[in-house]
Every structure is written in structure tokens, then in C-alpha cells.
PDB file of C-alpha atoms in Angstrom:
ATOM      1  CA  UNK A   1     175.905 204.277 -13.068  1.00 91.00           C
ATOM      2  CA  UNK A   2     174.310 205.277  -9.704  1.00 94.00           C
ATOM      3  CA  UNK A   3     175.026 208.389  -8.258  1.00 96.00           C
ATOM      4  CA  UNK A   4     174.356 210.258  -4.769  1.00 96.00           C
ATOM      5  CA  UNK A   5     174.162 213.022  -3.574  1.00 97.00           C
ATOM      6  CA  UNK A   6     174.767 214.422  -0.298  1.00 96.00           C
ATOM      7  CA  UNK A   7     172.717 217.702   0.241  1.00 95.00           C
ATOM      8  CA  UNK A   8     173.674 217.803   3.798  1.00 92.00           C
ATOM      9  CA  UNK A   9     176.367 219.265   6.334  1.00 91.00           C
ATOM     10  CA  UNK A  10     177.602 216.371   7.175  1.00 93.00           C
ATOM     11  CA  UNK A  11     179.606 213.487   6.235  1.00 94.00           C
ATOM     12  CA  UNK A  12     177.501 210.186   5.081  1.00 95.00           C
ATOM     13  CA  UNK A  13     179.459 207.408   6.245  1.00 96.00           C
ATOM     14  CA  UNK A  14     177.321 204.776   4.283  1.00 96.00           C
ATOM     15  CA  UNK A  15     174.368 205.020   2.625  1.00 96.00           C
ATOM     16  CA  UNK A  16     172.352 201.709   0.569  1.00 96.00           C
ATOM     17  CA  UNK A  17     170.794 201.920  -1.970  1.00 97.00           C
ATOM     18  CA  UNK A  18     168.166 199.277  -3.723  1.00 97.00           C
ATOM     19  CA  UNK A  19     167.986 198.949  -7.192  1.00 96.00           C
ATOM     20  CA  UNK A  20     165.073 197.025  -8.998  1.00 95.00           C
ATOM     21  CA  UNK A  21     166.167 196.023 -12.576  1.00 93.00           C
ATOM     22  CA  UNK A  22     162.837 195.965 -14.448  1.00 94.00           C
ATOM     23  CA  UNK A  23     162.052 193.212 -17.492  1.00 91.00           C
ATOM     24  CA  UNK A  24     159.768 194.430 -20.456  1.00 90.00           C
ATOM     25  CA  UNK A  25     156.983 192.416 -18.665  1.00 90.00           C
ATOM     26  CA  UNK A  26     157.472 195.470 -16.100  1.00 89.00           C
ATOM     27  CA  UNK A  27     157.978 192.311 -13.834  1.00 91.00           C
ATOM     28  CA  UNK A  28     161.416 192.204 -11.172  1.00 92.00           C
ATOM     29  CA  UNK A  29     164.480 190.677 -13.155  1.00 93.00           C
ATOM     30  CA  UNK A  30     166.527 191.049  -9.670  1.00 93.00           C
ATOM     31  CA  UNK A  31     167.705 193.387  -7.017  1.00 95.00           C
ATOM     32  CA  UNK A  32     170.827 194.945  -5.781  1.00 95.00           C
ATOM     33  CA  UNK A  33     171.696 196.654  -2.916  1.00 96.00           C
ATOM     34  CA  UNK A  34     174.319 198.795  -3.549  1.00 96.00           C
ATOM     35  CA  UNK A  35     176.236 200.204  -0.681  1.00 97.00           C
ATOM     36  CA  UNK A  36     178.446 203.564  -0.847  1.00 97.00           C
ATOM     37  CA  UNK A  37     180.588 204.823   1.799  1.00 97.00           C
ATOM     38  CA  UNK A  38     182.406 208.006   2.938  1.00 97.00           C
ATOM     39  CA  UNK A  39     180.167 210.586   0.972  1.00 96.00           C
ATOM     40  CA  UNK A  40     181.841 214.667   2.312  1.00 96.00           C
ATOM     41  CA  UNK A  41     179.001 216.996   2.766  1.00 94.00           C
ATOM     42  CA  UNK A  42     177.625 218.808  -0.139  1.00 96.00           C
ATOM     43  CA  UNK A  43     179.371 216.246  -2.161  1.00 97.00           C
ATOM     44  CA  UNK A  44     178.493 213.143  -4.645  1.00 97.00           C
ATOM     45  CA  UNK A  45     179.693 209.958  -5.751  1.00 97.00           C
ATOM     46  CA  UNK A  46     179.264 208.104  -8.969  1.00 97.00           C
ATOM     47  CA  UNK A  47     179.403 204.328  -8.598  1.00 95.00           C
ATOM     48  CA  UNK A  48     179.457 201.593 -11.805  1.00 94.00           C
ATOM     49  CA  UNK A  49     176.074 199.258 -11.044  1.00 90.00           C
ATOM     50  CA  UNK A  50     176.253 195.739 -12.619  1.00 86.00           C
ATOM     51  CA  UNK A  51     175.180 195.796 -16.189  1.00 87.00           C
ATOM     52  CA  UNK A  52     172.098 194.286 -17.420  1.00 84.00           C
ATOM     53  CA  UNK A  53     171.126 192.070 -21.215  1.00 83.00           C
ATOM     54  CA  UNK A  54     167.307 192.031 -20.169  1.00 84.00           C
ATOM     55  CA  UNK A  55     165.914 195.105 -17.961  1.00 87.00           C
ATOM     56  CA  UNK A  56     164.242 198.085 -19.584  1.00 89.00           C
ATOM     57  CA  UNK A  57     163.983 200.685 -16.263  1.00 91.00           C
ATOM     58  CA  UNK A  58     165.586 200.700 -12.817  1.00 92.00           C
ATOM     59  CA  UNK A  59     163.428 201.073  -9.605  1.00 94.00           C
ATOM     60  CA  UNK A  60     165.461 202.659  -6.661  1.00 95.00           C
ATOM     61  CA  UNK A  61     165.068 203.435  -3.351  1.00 96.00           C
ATOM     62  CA  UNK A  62     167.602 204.584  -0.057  1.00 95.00           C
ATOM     63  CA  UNK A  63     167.361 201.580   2.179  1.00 96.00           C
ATOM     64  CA  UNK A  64     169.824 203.301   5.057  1.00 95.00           C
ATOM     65  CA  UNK A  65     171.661 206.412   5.669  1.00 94.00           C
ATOM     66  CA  UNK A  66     174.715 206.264   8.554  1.00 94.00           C
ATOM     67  CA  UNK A  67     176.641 209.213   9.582  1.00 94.00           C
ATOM     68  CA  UNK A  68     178.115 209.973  13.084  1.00 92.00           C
ATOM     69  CA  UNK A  69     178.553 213.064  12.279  1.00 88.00           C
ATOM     70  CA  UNK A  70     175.215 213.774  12.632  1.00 87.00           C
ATOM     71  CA  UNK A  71     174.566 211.401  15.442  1.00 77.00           C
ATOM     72  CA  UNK A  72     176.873 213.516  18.054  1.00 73.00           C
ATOM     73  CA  UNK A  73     175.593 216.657  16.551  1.00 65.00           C
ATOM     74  CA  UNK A  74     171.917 215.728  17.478  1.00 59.00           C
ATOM     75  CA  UNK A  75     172.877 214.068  20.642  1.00 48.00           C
ATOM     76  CA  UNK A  76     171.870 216.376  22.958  1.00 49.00           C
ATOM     77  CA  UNK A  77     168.633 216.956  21.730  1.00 44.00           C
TER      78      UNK A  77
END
């Protein structure tokens, strides 16, 4: 499971997220890029990843964040 959270005031319209699956060799098995949408402010969401037979750790990283919300709210500045 991945979850995120959304520390923020406003509503996260889409965020990505990367996920290295690691093999024993601490070598890539593969990548996903897992993409959740509509996260409320001050809110999180859980998400199933694909399972995996071989890797021993997950690497992640935020690839992008939308929201609109914030985008007119910082418009002006």
C-alpha cells in the first residue's frame, strides 16, 4: 500500500508518485508511477501498489503535485 498525505489547505488534484521496487542485489527490479487524484486538504489516501515475488525495499519519490486550488490562490502574486 502507498499512502499520501496532504498537509496542505488545499485540494491536490493529482499527485505521482515513483516507486522503485528493489531486488536483494539492491539493484532496480522495475518502476511504477503511481498516480492519485482528488486528495481534500488535510486529508490522505491509501492506494493498493502492484505486488511484488522478488523486491526486498521500495524507493519512492513525488514526481508531480497539481492543484488549482492553489494556482488561483497564488495568482496574484
Amino acid at each position: 500500500e502507498l499512502t499520501v498525505f496532504n498537509n496542505s489547505d488545499y485540494l491536490l488534484d493529482e499527485v505521482s508518485v515513483e516507486l522503485q521496487i528493489m531486488k536483494p542485489s539492491e539493484q532496480p527490479l522495475r518502476t511504477d508511477i503511481i498516480t492519485i487524484k482528488n486528495i481534500g486538504s488535510n486529508k490522505s489516501i491509501t492506494v493498493k501498489v502492484p505486488d511484488s515475488q522478488r523486491g526486498i525495499r521500495v524507493d519512492y519519490r513525488i514526481t508531480n503535485i497539481e492543484s488549482k486550488q492553489f494556482e488561483k490562490g497564488t495568482a496574484g502574486l
